[in-house]
C-alpha atoms as one frame of an Amber mdcrd trajectory, in Angstrom:
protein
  26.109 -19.471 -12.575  29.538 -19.871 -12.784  30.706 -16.013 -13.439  34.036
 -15.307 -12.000  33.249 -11.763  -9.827  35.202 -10.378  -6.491  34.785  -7.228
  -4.727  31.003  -8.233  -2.858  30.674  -5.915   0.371  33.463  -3.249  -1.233
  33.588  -0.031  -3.365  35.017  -2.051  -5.889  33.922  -5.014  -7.961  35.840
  -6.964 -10.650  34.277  -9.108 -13.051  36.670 -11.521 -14.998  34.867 -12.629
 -18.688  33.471 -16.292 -18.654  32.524 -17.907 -22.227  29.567 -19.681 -20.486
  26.771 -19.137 -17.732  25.352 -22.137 -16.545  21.179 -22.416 -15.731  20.332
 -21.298 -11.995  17.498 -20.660  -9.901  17.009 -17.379  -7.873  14.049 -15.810
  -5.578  13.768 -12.016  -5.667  14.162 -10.344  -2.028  11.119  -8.385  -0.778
  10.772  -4.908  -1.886  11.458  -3.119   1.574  10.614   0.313   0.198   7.167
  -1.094  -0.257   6.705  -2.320   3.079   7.597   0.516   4.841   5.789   2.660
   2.593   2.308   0.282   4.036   3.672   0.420   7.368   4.171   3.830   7.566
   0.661   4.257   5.771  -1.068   1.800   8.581   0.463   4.331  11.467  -0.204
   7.523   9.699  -3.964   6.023   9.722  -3.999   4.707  13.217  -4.421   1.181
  11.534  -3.951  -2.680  11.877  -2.528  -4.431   9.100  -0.365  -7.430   8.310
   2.196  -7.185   5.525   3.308 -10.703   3.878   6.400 -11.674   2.724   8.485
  -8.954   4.130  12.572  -9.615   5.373  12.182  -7.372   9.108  16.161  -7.586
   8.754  15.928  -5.247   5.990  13.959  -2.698   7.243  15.429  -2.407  11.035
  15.878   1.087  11.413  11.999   1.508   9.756  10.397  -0.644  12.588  13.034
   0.779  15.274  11.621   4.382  14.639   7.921   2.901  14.307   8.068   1.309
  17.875   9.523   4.539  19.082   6.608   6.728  17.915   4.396   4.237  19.935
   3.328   1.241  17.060   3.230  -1.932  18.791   5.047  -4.174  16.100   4.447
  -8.160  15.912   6.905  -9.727  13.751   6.669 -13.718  12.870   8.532 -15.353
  10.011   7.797 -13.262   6.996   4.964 -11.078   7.970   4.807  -8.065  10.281
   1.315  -7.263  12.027   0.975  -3.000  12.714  -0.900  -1.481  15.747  -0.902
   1.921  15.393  -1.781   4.130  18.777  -4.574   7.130  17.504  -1.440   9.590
  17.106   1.683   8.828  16.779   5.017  10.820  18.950   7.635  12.901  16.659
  10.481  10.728  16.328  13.648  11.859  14.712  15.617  10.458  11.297  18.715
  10.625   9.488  19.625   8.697   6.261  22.585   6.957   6.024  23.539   3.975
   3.588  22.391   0.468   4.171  21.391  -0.737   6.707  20.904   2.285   8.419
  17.411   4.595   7.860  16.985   4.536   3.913  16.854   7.068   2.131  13.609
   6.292  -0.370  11.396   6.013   2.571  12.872   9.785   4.367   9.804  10.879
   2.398   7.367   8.454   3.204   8.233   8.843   7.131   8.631  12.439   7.218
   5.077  12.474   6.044   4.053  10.176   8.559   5.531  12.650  11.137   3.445
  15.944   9.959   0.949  14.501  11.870   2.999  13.325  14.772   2.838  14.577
  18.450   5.671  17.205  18.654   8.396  18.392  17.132  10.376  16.161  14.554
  14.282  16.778  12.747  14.733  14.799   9.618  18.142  15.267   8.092  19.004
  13.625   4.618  22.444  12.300   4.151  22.671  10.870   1.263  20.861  12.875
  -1.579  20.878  16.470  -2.335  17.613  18.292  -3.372  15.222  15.675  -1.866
  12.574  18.034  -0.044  10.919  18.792  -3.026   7.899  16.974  -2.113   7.907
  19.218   1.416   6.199  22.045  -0.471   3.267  20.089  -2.174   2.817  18.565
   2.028   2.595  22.676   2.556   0.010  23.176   0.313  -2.078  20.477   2.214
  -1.093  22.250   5.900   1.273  20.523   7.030   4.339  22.817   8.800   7.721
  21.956   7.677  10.730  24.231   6.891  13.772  23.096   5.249  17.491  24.076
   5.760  20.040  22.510   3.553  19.846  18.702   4.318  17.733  18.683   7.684
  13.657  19.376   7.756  12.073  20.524  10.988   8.187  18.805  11.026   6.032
  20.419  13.312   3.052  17.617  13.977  -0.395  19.121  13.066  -4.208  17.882
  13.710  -5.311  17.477  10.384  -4.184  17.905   6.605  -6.800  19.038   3.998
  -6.857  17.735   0.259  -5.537  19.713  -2.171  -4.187  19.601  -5.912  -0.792
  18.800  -6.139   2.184  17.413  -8.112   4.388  14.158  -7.651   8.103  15.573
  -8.133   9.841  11.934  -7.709   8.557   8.262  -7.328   8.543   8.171  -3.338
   7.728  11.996  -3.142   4.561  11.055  -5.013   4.209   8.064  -2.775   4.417
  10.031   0.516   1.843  12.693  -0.939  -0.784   9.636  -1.824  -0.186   8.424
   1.828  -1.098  12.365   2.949  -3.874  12.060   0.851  -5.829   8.603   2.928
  -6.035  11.042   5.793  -6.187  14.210   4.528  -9.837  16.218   5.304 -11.487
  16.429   1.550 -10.373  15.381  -2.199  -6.315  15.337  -2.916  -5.697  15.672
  -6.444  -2.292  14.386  -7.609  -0.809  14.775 -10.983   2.027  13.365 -12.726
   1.160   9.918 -10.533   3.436   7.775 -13.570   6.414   8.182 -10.971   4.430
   6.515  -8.254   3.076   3.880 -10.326   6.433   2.750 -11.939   7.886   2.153
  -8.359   4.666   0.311  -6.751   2.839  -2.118  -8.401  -0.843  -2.650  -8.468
  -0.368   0.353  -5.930  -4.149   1.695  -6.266  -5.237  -2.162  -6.071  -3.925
  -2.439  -2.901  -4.953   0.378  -1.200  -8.350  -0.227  -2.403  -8.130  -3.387
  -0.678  -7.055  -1.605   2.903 -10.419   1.014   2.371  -8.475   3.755   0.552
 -11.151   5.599  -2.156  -8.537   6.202  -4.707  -9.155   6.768  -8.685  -6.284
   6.599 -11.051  -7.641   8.518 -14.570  -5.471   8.780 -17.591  -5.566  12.099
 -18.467
């Protein structure tokens, strides 16, 4: 577009005034947090899906750890095809910056593991105050404690529905994914952080066999 900009790939970018920006054309990357969020949601739920218009070189470390709790990934082009074995082995995670494990889907995958096989360490490296969400998981049995930046996840059978309370966009996420397997009716309040980070988020689960209501209210 003609802008005059140096510093891509360092901690420091410098941007030199242009009077004019000329006309260009530009296609949006996938949204990786959204793919492994329905990735993560498939193996939590022993499922087979295929997600569309996904880059697998963005989301590495995601399908790494998936294979390694025993999904059987299929990845061709743009879409990634999901077979999830009936339970899933405790895997372990840290954060790091891109392109290691990302940090907005520690949530979603540390949910995933509550009802792994085993024993699972998730330790978050790049945000402070980011278990919040472990409590609400409490309420609906899972067994997690939490230590400064690293969360032990012992792997139960089953998690039971409960009321609860979204404390950050992917915290809500993660409790909605705890929810499609959880044993009875998971209520979960202040769902505008979810729904401002997914879109058509209830549509789509709908679509996959989820019984979800979103009331305003």
């Amino acid at each position: 577009m003609g802008a005059k900009i140096k510093g891509a790939g360092s901690s420091k970018i410098e941007i030199n005034g242009v009077k004019h920006l000329k006309d260009a054309s530009y296609n949006i990357m996938p949204d990786r947090i959204e793919a492994g969020t329905f990735l993560c949601m498939a193996a939590m739920n022993s499922g087979n899906i295929l997600v569309k218009n996904v880059n697998d070189a963005h989301i590495t470390p995601i399908l790494d750890k998936l294979e390694e709790s025993g999904c059987k990934l299929n990845i061709k082009n743009t879409q990634i095809e999901i077979q999830a074995p009936k339970k899933i082995k405790a895997v372990d995670i840290k954060t790091m910056p891109y392109p290691g494990f990302p940090t907005d889907l520690q949530s979603i995958f540390a949910t995933l593991l509550t009802t792994a096989k085993g024993t699972s360490l998730v330790v978050e490296n790049i945000f402070e105050n980011r278990y919040k969400y472990t409590q609400e998981l409490i309420r609906m049995g899972a067994k997690i404690s939490v230590e400064g930046k690293t969360a032990v996840i012992k792997g139960v059978r089953k998690l039971y529905g409960a009321n609860v309370k979204a404390t950050d966009l992917r915290g809500g996420a993660a409790l909605v994914m705890a929810a499609t397997v959880a044993k009875g009716i998971t209520k979960i309040e202040e769902v505008e952080y979810i729904l401002r980070g997914y879109e058509r988020f209830d549509q789509k689960l709908k679509e996959l066999g989820v019984d979800i209501q979103i009331k305003n209210g």
